[in-house]
Short mmCIF file of C-alpha atoms and ligand atoms in Angstrom, two decimals:
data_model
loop_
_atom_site.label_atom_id
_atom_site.label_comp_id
_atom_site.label_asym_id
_atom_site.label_seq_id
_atom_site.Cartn_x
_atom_site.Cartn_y
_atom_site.Cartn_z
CA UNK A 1 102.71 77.98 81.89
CA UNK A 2 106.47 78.37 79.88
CA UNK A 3 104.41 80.55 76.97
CA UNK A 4 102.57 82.23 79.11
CA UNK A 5 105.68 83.24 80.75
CA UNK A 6 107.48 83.92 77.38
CA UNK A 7 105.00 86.55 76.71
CA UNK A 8 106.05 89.35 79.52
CA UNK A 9 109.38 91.46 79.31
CA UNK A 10 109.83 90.36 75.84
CA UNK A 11 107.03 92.02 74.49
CA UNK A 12 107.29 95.14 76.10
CA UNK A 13 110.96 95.25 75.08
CA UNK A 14 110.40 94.62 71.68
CA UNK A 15 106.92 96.07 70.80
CA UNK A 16 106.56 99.21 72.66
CA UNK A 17 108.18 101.72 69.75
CA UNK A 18 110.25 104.43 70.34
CA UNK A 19 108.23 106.91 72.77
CA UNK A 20 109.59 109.34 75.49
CA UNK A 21 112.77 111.11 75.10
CA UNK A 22 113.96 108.70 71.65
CA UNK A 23 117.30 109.71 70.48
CA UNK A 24 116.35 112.14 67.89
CA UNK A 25 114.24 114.03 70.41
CA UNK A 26 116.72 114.59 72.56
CA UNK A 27 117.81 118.03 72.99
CA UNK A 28 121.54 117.44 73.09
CA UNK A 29 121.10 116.01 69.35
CA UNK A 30 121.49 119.73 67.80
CA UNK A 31 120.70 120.29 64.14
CA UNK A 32 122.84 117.22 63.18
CA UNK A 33 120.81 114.27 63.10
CA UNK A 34 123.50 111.53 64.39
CA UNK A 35 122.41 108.46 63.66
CA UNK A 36 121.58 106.38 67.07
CA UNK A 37 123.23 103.51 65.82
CA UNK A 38 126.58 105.00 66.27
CA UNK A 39 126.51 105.13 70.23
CA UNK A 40 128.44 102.51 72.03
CA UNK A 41 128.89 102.30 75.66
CA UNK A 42 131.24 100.09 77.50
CA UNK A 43 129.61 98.30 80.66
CA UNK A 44 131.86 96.94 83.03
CA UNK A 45 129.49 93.62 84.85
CA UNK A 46 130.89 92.34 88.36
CA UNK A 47 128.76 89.62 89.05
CA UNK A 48 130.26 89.08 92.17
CA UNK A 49 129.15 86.31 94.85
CA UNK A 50 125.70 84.05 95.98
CA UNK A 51 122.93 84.89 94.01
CA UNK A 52 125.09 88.24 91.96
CA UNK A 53 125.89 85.96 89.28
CA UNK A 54 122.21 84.94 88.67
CA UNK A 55 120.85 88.42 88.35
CA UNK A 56 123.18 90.01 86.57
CA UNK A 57 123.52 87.54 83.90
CA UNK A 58 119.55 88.57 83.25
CA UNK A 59 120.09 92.28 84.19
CA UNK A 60 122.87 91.86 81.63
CA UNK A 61 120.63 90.49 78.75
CA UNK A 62 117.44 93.04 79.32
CA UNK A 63 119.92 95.20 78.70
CA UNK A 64 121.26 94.34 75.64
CA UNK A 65 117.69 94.27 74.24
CA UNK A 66 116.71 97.53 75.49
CA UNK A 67 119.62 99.21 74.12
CA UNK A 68 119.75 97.72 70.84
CA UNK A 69 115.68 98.92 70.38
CA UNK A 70 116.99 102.14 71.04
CA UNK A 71 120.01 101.87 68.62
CA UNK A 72 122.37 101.90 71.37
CA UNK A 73 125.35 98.95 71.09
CA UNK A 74 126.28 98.16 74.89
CA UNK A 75 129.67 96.18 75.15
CA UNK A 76 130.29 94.19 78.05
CA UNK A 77 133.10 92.94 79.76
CA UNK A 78 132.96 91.12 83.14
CA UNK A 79 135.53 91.58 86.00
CA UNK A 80 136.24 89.77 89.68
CA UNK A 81 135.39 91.06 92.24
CA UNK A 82 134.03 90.38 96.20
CA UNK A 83 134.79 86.30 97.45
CA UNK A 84 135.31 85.58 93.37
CA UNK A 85 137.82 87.55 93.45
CA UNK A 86 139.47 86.50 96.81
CA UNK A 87 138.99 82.65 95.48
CA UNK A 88 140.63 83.64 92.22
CA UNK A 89 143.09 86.23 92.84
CA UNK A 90 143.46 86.47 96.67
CA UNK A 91 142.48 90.08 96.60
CA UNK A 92 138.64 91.18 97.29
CA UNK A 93 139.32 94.12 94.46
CA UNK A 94 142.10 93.47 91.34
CA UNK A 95 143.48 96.09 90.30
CA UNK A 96 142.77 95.14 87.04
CA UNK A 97 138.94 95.04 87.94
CA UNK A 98 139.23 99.05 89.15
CA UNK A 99 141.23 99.73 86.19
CA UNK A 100 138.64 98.76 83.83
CA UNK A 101 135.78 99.92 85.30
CA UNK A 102 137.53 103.37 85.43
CA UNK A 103 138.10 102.88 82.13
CA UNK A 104 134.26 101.99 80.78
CA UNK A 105 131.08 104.35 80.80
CA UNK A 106 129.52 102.32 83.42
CA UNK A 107 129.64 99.24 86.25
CA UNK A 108 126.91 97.19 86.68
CA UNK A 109 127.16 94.90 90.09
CA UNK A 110 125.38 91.77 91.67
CA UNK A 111 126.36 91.31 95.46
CA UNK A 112 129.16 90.07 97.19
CA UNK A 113 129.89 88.43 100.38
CA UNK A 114 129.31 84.98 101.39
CA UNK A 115 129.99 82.53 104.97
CA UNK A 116 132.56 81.19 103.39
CA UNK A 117 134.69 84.82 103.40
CA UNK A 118 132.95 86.09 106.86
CA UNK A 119 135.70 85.91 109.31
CA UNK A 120 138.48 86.61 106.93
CA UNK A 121 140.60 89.68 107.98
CA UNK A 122 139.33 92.64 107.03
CA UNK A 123 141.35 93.77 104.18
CA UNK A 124 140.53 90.38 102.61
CA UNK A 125 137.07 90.76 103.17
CA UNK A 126 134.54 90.59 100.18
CA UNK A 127 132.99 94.07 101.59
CA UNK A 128 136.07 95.40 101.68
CA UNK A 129 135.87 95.18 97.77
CA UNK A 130 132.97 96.79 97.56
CA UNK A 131 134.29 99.97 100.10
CA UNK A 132 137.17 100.44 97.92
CA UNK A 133 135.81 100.48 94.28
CA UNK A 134 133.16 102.83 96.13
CA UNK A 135 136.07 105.03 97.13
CA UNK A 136 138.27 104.30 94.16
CA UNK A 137 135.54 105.58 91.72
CA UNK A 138 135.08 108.68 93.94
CA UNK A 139 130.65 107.60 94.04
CA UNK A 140 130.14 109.60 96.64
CA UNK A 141 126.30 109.95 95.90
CA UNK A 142 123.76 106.77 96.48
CA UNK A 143 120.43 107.19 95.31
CA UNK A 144 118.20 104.44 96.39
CA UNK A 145 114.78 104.49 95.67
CA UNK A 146 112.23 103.11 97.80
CA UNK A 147 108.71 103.18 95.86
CA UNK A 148 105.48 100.84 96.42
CA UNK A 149 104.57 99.53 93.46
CA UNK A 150 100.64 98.94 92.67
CA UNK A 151 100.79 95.33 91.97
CA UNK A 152 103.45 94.66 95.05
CA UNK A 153 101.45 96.89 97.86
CA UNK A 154 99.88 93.80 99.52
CA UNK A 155 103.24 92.27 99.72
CA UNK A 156 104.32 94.77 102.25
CA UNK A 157 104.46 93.89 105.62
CA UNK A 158 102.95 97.88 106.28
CA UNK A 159 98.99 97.76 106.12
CA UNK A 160 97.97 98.53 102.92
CA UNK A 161 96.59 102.00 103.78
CA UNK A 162 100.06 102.78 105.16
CA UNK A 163 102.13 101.05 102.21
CA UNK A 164 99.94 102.33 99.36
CA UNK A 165 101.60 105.58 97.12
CA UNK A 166 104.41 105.59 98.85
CA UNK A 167 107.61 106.90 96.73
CA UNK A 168 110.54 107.74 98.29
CA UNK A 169 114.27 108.39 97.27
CA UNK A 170 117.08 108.23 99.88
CA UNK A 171 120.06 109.86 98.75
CA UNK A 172 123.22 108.03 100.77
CA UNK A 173 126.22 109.75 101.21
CA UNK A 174 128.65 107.01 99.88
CA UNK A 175 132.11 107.87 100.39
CA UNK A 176 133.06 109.47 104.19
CA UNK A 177 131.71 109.23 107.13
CA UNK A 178 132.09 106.30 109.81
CA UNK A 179 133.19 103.85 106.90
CA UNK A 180 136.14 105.12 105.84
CA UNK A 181 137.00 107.87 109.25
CA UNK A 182 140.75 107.59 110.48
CA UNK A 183 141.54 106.79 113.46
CA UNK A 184 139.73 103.51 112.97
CA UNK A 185 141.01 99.85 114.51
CA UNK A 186 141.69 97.90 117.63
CA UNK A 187 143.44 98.86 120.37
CA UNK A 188 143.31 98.78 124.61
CA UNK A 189 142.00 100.93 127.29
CA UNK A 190 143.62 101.98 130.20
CA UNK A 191 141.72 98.87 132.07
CA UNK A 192 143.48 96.20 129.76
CA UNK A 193 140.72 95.86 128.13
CA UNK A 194 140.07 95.03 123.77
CA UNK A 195 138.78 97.69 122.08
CA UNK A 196 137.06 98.56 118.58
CA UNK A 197 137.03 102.14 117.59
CA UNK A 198 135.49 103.73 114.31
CA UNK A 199 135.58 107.56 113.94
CA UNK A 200 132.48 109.42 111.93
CA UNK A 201 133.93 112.41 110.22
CA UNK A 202 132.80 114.33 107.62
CA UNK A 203 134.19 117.52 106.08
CA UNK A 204 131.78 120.88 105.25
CA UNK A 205 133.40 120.40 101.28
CA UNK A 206 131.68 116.85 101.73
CA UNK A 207 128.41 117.56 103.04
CA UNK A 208 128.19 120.15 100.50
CA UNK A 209 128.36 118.48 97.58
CA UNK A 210 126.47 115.47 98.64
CA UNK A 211 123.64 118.31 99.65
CA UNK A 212 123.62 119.89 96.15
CA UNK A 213 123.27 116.23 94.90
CA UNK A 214 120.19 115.85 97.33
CA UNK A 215 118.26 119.68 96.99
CA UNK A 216 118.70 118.52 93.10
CA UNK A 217 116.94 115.07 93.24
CA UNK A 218 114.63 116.74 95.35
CA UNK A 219 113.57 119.69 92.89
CA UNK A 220 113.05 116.89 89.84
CA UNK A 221 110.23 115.15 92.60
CA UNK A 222 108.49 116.31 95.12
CA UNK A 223 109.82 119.38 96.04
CA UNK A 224 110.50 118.31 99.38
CA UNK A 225 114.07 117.00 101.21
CA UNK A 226 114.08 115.50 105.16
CA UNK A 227 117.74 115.55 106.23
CA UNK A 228 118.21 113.10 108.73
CA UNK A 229 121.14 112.94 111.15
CA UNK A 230 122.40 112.66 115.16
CA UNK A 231 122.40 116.44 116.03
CA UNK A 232 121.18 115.92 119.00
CA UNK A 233 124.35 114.11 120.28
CA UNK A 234 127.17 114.02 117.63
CA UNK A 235 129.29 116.77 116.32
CA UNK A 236 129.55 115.30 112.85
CA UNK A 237 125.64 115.83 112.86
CA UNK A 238 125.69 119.18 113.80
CA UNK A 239 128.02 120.35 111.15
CA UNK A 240 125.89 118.37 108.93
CA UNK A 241 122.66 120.52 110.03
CA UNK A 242 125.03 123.77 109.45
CA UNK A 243 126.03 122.85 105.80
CA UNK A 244 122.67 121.38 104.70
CA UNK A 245 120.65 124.75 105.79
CA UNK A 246 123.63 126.72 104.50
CA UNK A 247 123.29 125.21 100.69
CA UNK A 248 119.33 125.29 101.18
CA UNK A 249 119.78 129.10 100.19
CA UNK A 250 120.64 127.77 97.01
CA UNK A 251 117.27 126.09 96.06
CA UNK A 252 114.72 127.98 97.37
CA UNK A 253 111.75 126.03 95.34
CA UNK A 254 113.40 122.58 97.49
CA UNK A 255 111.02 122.67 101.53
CA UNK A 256 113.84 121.56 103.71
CA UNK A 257 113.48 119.51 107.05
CA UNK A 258 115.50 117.95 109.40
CA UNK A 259 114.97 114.46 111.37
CA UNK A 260 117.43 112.76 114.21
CA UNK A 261 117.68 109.52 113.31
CA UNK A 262 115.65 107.37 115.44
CA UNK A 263 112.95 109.45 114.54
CA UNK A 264 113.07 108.94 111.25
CA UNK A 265 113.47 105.22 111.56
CA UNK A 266 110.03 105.40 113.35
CA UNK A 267 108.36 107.39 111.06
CA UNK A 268 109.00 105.08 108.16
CA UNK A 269 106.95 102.56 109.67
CA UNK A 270 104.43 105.03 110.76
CA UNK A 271 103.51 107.09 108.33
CA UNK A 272 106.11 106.51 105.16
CA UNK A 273 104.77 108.88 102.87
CA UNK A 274 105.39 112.14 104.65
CA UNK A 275 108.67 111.60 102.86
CA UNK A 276 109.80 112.33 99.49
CA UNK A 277 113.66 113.33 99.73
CA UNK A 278 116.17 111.89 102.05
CA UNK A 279 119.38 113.05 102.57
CA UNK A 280 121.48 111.18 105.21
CA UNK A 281 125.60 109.82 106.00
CA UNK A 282 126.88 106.73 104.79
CA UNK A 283 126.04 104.60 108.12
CA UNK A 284 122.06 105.93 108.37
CA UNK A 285 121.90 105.88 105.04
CA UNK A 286 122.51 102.10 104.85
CA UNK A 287 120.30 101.26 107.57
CA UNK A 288 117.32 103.37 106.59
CA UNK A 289 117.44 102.32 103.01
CA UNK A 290 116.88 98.94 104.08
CA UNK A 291 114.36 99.81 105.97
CA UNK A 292 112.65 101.61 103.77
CA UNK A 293 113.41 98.92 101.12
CA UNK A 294 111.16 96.78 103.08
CA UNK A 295 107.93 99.17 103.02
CA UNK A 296 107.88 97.91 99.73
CA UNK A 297 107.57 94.82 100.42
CA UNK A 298 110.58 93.13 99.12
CA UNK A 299 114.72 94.25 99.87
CA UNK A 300 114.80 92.42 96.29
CA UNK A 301 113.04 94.76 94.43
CA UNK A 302 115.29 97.86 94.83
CA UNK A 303 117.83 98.74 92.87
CA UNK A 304 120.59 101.78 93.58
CA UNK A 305 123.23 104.20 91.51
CA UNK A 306 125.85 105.77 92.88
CA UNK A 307 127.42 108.59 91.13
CA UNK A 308 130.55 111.24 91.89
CA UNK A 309 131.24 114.19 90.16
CA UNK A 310 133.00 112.59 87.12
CA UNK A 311 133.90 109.12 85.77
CA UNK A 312 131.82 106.35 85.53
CA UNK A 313 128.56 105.68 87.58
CA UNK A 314 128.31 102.37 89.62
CA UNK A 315 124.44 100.47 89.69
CA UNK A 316 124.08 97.79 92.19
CA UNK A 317 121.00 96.27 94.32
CA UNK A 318 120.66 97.21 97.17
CA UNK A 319 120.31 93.21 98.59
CA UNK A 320 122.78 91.30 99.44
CA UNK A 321 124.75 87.86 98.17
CA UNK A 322 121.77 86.28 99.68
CA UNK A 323 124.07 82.97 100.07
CA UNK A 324 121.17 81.03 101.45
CA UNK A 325 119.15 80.96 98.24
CA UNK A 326 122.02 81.26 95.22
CA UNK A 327 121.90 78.45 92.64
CA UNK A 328 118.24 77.62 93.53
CA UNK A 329 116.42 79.73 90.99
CA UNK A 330 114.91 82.01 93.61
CA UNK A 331 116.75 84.80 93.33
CA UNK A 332 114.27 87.89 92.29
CA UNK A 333 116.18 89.66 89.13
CA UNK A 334 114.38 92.91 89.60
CA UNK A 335 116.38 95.16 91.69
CA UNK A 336 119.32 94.19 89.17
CA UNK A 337 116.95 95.16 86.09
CA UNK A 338 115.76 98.06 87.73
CA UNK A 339 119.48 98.86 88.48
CA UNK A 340 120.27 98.59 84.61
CA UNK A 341 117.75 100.93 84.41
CA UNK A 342 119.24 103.44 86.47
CA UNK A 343 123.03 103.14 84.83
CA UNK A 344 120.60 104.08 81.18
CA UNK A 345 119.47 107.12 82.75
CA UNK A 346 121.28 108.25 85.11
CA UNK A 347 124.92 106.67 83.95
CA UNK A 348 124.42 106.90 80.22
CA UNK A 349 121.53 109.39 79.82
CA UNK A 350 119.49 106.90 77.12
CA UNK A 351 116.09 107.30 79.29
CA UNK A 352 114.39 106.25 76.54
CA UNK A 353 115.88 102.79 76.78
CA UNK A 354 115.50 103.27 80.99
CA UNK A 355 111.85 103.41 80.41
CA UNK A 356 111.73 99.98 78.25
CA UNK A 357 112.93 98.24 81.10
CA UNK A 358 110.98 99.82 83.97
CA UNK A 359 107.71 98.86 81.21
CA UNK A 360 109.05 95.13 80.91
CA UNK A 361 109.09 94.86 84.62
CA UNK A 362 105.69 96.73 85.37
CA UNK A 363 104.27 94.34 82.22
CA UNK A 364 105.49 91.40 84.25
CA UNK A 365 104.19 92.38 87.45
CA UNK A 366 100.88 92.95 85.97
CA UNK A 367 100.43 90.05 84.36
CA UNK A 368 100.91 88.40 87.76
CA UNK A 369 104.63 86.72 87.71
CA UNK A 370 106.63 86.61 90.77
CA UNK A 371 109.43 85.55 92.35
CA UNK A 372 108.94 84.09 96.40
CA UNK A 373 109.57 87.38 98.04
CA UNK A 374 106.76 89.12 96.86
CA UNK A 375 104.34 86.29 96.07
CA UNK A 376 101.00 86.52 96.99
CA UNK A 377 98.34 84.47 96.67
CA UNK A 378 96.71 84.33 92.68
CA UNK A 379 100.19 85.20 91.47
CA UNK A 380 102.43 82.68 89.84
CA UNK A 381 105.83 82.11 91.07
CA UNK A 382 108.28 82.47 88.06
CA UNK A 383 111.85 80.96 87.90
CA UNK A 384 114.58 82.96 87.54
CA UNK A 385 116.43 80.29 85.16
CA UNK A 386 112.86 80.39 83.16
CA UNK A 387 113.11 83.99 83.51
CA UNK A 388 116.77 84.27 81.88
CA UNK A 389 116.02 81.97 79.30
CA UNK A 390 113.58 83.66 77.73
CA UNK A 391 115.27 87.44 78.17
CA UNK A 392 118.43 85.23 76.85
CA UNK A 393 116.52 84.18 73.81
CA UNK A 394 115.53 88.12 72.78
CA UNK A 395 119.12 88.59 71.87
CA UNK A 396 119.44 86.17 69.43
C1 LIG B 1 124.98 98.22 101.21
C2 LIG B 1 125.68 97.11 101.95
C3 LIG B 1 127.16 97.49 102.11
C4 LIG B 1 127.23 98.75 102.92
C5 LIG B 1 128.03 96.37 102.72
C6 LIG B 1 127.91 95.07 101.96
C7 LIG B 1 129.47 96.79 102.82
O1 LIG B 1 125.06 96.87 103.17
O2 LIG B 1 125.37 98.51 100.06
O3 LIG B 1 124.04 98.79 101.76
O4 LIG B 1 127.24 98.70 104.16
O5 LIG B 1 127.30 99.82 102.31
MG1 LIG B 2 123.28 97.94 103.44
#
């Protein structure tokens, strides 16, 4: 079983030649012919907590190997960050940690959050990491793709007919919204009573640009964007319908819709692939891209990137610390290598290198390896430490 399980990733990585956009084809290379040996990237890693340290040690390695076939020299340096970095430095996000990450071409991170941090006060929460390096980054765009691969479709919970095809990219506004609207906290009513209050704001400069981000994503696939929001009941929603048919008049090729909410959470179970394009706030966002996540059949096979209008891009899973599971080898490295896919293309433009990876993982798939959340029967369940040792030993 270990060689047949050396054989997957490795020899797509290594084998497959230079094909699709290869550094000399790309347009941007002019008449000089640069050689591709001379681009370096720095990639900030933040492991973070549970099961982040696992996958992004592998993510971290794939990596490596895909850039080097494509003459790319990635240089890594890892920061704390999330219940690491409360446990080492009593602060969810070092300042240190935001400083380099500013400072590199790219941030690749596991998960954070664990029991061990959940009732700690909120500004000394591992989350709370995670919101500010958001915010401190300026991401204000999450795209999180939700597609059903061939191999996986009978691991979705969705019949197959249902499940089958489906592609779909839910672009999360990352920044505003209900997470980070002031006046936010605890107070009392006029009763005596505890209270929680959150506010969900959003300004029209805000929708905007996350709309452009959306209509744009939307041209380069299907042609088609469902905005989804609460218009029905809350004013943030409605100036979110204003703004989003305002900017459609900028992309007339892009078929706009809108959704409320709950509707759209029903038809993602119903009938999935009437979507293509998804544009939705921060708090929707989150909870339709995990339920779309799970149309394809696994939350840990999708992987996310969230980029602002300048700086650095940041390229996470969409899963969790998954706290019940880390250290046991179970952990399913995917989302995190399809994540490092994402910061190639989308954070470092070297889709050439992108596409190794997303061939390594469909290689693997096909030759019938996975990991416990989307086993099926007449697969083979691989370990992730088996997994890591042999994408460790391609970098030697
Ligand atoms: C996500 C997560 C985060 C969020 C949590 C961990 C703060 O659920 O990335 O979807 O709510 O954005
Ligand atoms: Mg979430």
């Amino acid at each position: 079983m270990m060689t047949q399980l050396q054989a997957t990733p490795l020899r797509t990585l290594a084998l497959s030649g230079r094909r699709g956009a290869g550094a000399a084809a790309r347009p941007t290379a002019g008449s000089v012919r640069c050689s591709a040996a001379a681009r370096s990237y720095s990639i900030t890693l933040l492991p973070g907590d549970g099961i982040g340290p696992e996958v992004v040690a592998v993510a971290k390695d794939v990596l490596s190997v895909a850039g080097s076939k494509e003459g790319v020299e990635l240089r890594f340096r890892e920061m704390l960050m999330g219940g690491a970095a409360l446990d080492a430095a009593g602060v969810p996000l070092p300042d240190e940690t935001l400083a380099a990450a500013r400072a590199s071409d790219a941030i690749l991170l596991g998960a954070i959050g664990g029991y061990k941090w959940d009732n700690n006060e909120k500004h000394l929460k591992p989350e709370t990491g995670l919101l500010n390096i958001r915010a401190g980054l300026g991401v204000f765009a999450n795209l999180r793709p939700a597609t059903v691969l061939p191999q996986l479709v009978d691991a979705s919970t969705l019949k197959k007919e249902v499940a089958e095809g489906v592609d779909i990219m839910v672009v999360r506004e990352l920044t505003g919204g209900i997470y980070f609207g002031k006046p936010r906290g605890f107070g009392t009513n006029d009763k005596g009573e505890e209270t929680g209050f959150n506010t969900e704001i959003y300004s029209a400069a805000e929708i905007d640009r996350i709309a452009r981000v959306a209509f744009e994503v939307a041209r380069k696939r299907g042609g088609k964007l469902c905005s989804v929001d609460k218009a029905n009941v809350l004013e943030a929603s409605m100036l979110w319908r204003k703004r989003v048919t305002a900017i459609a008049s900028e992309f007339p090729d892009v078929e706009l819709s809108h959704m409320y909410v709950d509707n759209a959470a029903m038809q993602l179970v119903r009938n999935p692939k009437q979507f293509d394009t998804i544009v939705t706030n921060n708090i929707f966002g989150d909870i339709l891209s995990d339920e779309a996540s799970m149309i394809t059949g696994s939350i840990g096979m999708l992987p996310s990137a969230s980029v602002g209008e300048s700086g650095p891009g940041l390229f996470e899973p969409i899963h969790g610390s998954a706290p019940d599971i880390a250290g046991q080898d179970k952990a399913n490295p995917l989302a995190t290598i399809l994540s490092a896919a994402m910061l190639l293309k989308y954070g470092l433009g070297v889709e050439s290198a992108a596409k190794r990876i997303e061939a390594a993982v469909t290689e693997t798939l096909d030759n019938g390896f996975r990991t416990g959340d989307i086993y099926s029967p007449g697969t083979i369940v691989l370990y992730l430490h088996i997994n890591y040792e042999y994408l460790d030993s391609l970098t030697k």
